[in-house]
Tab-separated table of C-alpha atoms in Angstrom:
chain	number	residue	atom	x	y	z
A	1	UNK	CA	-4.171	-7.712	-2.132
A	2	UNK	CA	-1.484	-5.737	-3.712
A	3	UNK	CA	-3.105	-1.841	-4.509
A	4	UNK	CA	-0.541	0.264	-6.103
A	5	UNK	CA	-0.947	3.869	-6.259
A	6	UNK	CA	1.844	6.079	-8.437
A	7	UNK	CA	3.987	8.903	-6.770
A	8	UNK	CA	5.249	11.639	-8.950
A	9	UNK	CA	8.510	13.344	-8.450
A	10	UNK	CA	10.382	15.919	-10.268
A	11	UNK	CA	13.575	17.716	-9.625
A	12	UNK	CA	14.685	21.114	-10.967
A	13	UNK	CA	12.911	22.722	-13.505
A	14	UNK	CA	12.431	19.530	-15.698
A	15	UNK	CA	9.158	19.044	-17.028
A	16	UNK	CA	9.644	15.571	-16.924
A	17	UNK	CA	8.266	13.623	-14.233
A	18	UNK	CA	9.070	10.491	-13.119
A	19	UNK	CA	6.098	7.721	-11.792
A	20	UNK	CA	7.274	5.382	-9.053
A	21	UNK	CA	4.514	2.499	-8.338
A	22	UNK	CA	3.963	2.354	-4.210
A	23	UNK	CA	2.750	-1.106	-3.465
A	24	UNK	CA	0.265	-0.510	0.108
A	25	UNK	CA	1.347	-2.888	2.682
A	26	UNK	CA	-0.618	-4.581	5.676
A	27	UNK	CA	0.934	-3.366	8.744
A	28	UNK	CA	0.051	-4.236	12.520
A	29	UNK	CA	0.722	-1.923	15.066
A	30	UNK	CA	1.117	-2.362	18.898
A	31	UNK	CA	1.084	0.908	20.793
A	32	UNK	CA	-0.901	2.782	18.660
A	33	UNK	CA	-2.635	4.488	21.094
A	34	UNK	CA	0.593	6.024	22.692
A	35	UNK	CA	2.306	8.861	21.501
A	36	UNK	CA	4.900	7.683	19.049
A	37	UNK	CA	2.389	4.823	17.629
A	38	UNK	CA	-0.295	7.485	17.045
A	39	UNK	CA	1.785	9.465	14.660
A	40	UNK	CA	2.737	6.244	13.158
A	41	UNK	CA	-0.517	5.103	12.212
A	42	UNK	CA	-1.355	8.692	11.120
A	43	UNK	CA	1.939	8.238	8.603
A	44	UNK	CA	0.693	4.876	7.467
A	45	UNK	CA	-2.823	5.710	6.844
A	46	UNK	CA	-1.503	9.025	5.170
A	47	UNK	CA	0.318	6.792	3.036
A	48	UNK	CA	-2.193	4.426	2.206
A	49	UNK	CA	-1.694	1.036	4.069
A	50	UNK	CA	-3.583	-0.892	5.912
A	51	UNK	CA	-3.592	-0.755	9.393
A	52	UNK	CA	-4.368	-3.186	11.829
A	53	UNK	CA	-4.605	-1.874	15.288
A	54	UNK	CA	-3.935	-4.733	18.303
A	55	UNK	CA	-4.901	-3.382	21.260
A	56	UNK	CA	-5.774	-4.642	25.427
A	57	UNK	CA	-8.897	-2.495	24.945
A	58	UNK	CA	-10.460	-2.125	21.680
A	59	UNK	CA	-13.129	0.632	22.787
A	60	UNK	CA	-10.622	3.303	24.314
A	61	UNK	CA	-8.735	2.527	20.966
A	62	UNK	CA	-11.531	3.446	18.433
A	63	UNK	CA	-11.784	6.743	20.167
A	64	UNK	CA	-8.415	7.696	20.911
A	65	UNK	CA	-8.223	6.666	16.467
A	66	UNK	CA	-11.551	7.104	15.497
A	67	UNK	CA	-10.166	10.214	13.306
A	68	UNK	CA	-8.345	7.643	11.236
A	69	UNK	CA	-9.761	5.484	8.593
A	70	UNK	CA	-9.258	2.068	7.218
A	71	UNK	CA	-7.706	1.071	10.687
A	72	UNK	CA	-9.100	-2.529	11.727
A	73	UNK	CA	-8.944	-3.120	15.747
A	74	UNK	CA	-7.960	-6.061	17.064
A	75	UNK	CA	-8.395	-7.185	20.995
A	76	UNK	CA	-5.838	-9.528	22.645
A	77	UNK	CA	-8.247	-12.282	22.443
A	78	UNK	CA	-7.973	-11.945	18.318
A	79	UNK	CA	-4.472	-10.697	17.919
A	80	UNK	CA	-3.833	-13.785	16.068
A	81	UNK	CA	-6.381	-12.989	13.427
A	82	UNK	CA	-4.962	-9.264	13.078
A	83	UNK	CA	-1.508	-10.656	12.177
């Protein structure tokens, strides 16, 4: 599904502003539980994709993330399904 949201920027004191259309992307992460992948899904979420989570150990994952919404977690039994 393709949900577009619009971004507004504006430079100087122009009233103007200019809409760019920001098309939300499906995006699988590995390591999101880690240091570096945990601000990336924070980044992704803040920007309004959808996150797919694959993880050894879904449990320890939803709470380490559970802060986060619209993530989807995905064991390595079903990482096939969550890409």
């Amino acid at each position: 599904s393709s949900r577009g949201r619009a971004r507004f920027s504006g430079r100087g004191r122009t009233s103007r502003q200019q809409a760019v259309v920001v098309r939300a992307e499906k995006v699988a992460v590995t390591g999101a539980t880690g240091l570096v992948g945990r601000q990336l899904v924070k980044q992704l979420v803040a920007r309004g994709d959808e996150v797919r989570v694959l993880t050894r150990d879904t449990e320890a994952a939803r709470s380490s993330l559970g802060s986060f919404n619209a993530l989807s977690f995905y064991g390595k039994r079903d990482w096939q399904e969550g890409i």
